[in-house]
């Protein structure tokens, strides 16, 4: 309750800052996964996070929509501070879409039902409106013809595009991507990246955990390198790739760029 | 003509012809050759198995039909024939008793209506192609139980004043939920502290009054204990406080919480009015019920109550809230650790101790509560198995979309989890159906019990009476259980093709 007064403070700046992390720390038991994370993301900004496996990238973006709890520091998303207050968590989740590595589509529902579920139950849209919106986004990710199939009947790339459309149907202000292409075959990666580039160009605020450096160069405003739970380096993509400052970044880049 | 392919640079010049499948792989003969006589070992097993089946079937047919006695007025018919088989006249004579027990003869139409309406609505519910599932389910789960209750017992329930006070208290108490539903747990409690304290005092007094006898005074046309009177006053105050300023607010959540509560309370009162109303039906004590009627009443109630309770317990056991989890674990483990017979004994002896004095509780009702809770504990573990099979990603995707806990469970997790455990659920139903025979222990006559009891009728004592009776009992149980089993297979296949279609 001590922080209650601080909860709405950031709302004034909400026009500018979409996400703010202040001195965030998180532990899994004794293991310190996130160490003193400070990060501010402006509206419309596109951020790519990379780093070695186990460095805490997933944990970091999962904290942003409270799929994981942080233990100290502040996370303020769209003017709402994430605490145990369920109402505020719901508010944040309504505005933040998330795309997972393994798609996590609902296998018992058709593609269309996957897309309309949350708008109907969370946004209280009418079924007809929700379906119209869903078809709009399915067209945008170029698979309107699959609307009545079940996820299991689609290829991996198509499934991931459905997952993106499903998030977009909630009309989120912020999109989080956790390695959206790393479970896909090379020829499918391209179709998913195209959709993400399109989304980036529309001005969506995005945080992507990915190792697709081409994508980072093309759309990112900023690339963040994490290692062992800390942000080691952040810079514009050009600087980051051409002129990495820290030794760890250099080592990492030499490994993934061959 | 195709050339012999050389390793490189060969191109097919003609398509290979499409030929029919070789003979003896299709049709009934083909089926037998591939499935029954595919190898010497398989052939031997087929012949041995077939001989055994024929031997058993012959034994049954010989006993039941060939040597069976079909007509007669009393035991003489069956005793007269030497080396006779099944004594069917006994079954014809007693069949009504097997079905209705000692339900009064001229009132059996009431049972018949319940049977017929139940069978028809259940059948229309079970057929996936028929429409109006929602209304059908509503009828089966709300209207039908009430109708059955009124028809079978005669309604016109006589509630003791203690029961009425208890129900009134509980209804008033439930008003405390309104602010919590409207404003969330924390704020709901904050805003309603005084009412909560009053209700807490009332509960404390009630608990004390269970063990300490209180003075009684004359009021409301009868004697009422001081404790009850104080409690009702306290709870009324609490309810008024809880609802009070909520009624005037314009907040939609508060309004709908209030309306929801009013609706629920009205529904409960409507039910009470219905079961206490006089429809001019003759009262039939549950002691007079018996046979298939009791078996079905116990089994169906158990089945209908076990599934929702089991789901709640399974969710509770996986809950993050320690109190809820602990309660679920203790509940499940206690009930699972006790044999059903013990549960039934306890239900008929211990349960009345926990209820306010003067509440008279029907023996059948006690057995119903016992079996329902018992099977709920088993059901909970079955459902939990299904819940565990749902990957964490499904929960996370649902949460990330902003679905609340109950929506996530209802829309995403349970539909998938329950589909997985259909075989387990039906298994539990079947075993519950057969376990109903144990109510004999507390003096209720189910199908098996009544058949057993009929053996002692001197009019029908014969060497074959027992065998025939048990044969009929086995046959009737088997028909019901086999039907459930087939239906579950049907549903499984229907839903599984869905899965296969989806390639998951
Ligand atoms: N639920 C958990 N309990 C305990 N430790 C965990 C849990 N989840 C993750 N970890 C640990 O936290 C660390 C960071 O995990 P995280 O998934 O955030 O890494 P990552 O950077 O996303 O890695 P990758 O590139 O492999 O996905 C890892 O060492 C991991 O083993
Ligand atoms: Mg990860």
XYZ file of N, CA and C in Angstrom, chain A residues 62 65 67 93 96 98 100 104-108 117-118 121-122 124 150 152-153 166 170, chain B residues 183 186 392-394 396-403 407 411-412 415-416 419 501-502 504:
132
model
N 8.376 -11.507 -19.724
C 7.215 -12.096 -19.049
C 6.850 -11.310 -17.785
N 4.134 -8.438 -18.545
C 2.675 -8.636 -18.408
C 2.352 -9.552 -17.231
N 3.323 -12.381 -16.220
C 3.312 -13.843 -16.205
C 4.320 -14.316 -15.179
N -2.813 -6.425 -18.888
C -2.863 -7.531 -19.847
C -3.788 -7.243 -21.017
N -1.560 -5.223 -23.411
C -0.283 -5.785 -23.835
C -0.521 -7.148 -24.483
N 0.913 -10.678 -26.325
C 2.151 -11.445 -26.241
C 2.124 -12.602 -27.233
N 4.192 -16.118 -28.292
C 5.119 -17.048 -27.646
C 5.916 -17.850 -28.672
N 1.222 -21.413 -28.640
C 0.201 -21.537 -27.597
C -1.184 -21.186 -28.082
N -1.513 -21.637 -29.288
C -2.905 -21.490 -29.740
C -3.767 -22.480 -28.963
N -5.072 -22.207 -28.922
C -5.974 -23.113 -28.205
C -6.433 -24.206 -29.168
N -5.986 -25.440 -28.981
C -6.204 -26.475 -30.003
C -7.660 -26.876 -30.158
N -8.495 -26.617 -29.146
C -9.886 -27.064 -29.249
C -10.782 -26.025 -29.914
N -12.148 -15.066 -29.023
C -12.404 -15.411 -27.622
C -12.199 -14.234 -26.668
N -10.978 -13.679 -26.694
C -10.690 -12.607 -25.737
C -11.483 -11.328 -26.025
N -14.950 -12.056 -24.516
C -15.071 -12.253 -23.067
C -14.390 -11.166 -22.253
N -13.321 -10.580 -22.798
C -12.605 -9.575 -22.018
C -13.022 -8.166 -22.435
N -15.733 -7.559 -24.152
C -17.208 -7.538 -24.212
C -17.725 -7.080 -25.576
N -8.731 -25.783 -37.614
C -8.189 -25.877 -36.268
C -6.676 -25.671 -36.316
N -4.194 -27.250 -35.294
C -3.401 -28.413 -35.645
C -3.335 -28.688 -37.140
N -4.221 -28.066 -37.907
C -4.207 -28.299 -39.350
C -3.309 -27.316 -40.083
N -4.274 -13.152 -33.191
C -5.058 -13.294 -31.961
C -4.733 -12.180 -30.982
N -7.087 -7.957 -29.759
C -7.382 -7.240 -28.518
C -7.026 -5.765 -28.649
N -16.912 -5.165 -5.456
C -15.704 -4.336 -5.386
C -14.410 -5.139 -5.285
N -10.619 -7.231 -1.412
C -10.064 -6.285 -0.439
C -11.013 -5.125 -0.168
N 1.552 -25.697 -19.795
C 1.540 -24.400 -19.132
C 1.296 -23.274 -20.123
N 1.733 -23.494 -21.363
C 1.549 -22.468 -22.392
C 0.103 -22.076 -22.585
N -0.811 -23.030 -22.382
C -2.231 -22.725 -22.549
C -2.695 -21.736 -21.475
N -0.737 -19.653 -19.912
C -0.055 -18.376 -20.116
C -0.698 -17.587 -21.243
N -1.055 -18.296 -22.328
C -1.686 -17.595 -23.443
C -3.007 -16.992 -22.981
N -3.773 -17.758 -22.190
C -5.064 -17.265 -21.716
C -4.868 -16.051 -20.812
N -3.880 -16.132 -19.913
C -3.625 -14.997 -19.011
C -3.161 -13.784 -19.790
N -2.280 -14.023 -20.768
C -1.745 -12.905 -21.532
C -2.851 -12.177 -22.289
N -3.932 -12.909 -22.615
C -5.048 -12.262 -23.303
C -5.957 -11.522 -22.330
N -5.667 -11.651 -21.035
C -6.444 -10.919 -20.045
C -7.644 -11.681 -19.508
N -7.719 -13.005 -19.783
C -8.841 -13.778 -19.249
C -8.686 -13.932 -17.745
N -12.703 -17.602 -16.288
C -12.878 -17.668 -17.734
C -11.837 -18.590 -18.336
N -13.157 -21.699 -20.371
C -13.095 -21.607 -21.829
C -11.906 -22.349 -22.413
N -10.816 -22.404 -21.669
C -9.589 -22.954 -22.255
C -9.194 -24.278 -21.620
N -12.328 -27.466 -20.949
C -12.780 -28.192 -22.141
C -11.734 -29.172 -22.656
N -10.470 -28.778 -22.575
C -9.430 -29.694 -23.042
C -9.173 -30.805 -22.029
N -12.005 -33.461 -21.808
C -12.022 -34.320 -22.986
C -11.008 -35.463 -22.820
N -8.406 -34.838 -36.777
C -8.590 -33.880 -37.841
C -7.649 -32.699 -37.642
N -7.457 -32.382 -36.377
C -6.599 -31.240 -36.113
C -5.137 -31.645 -36.059
N -3.424 -33.119 -33.796
C -2.678 -32.881 -32.555
C -2.710 -34.126 -31.689
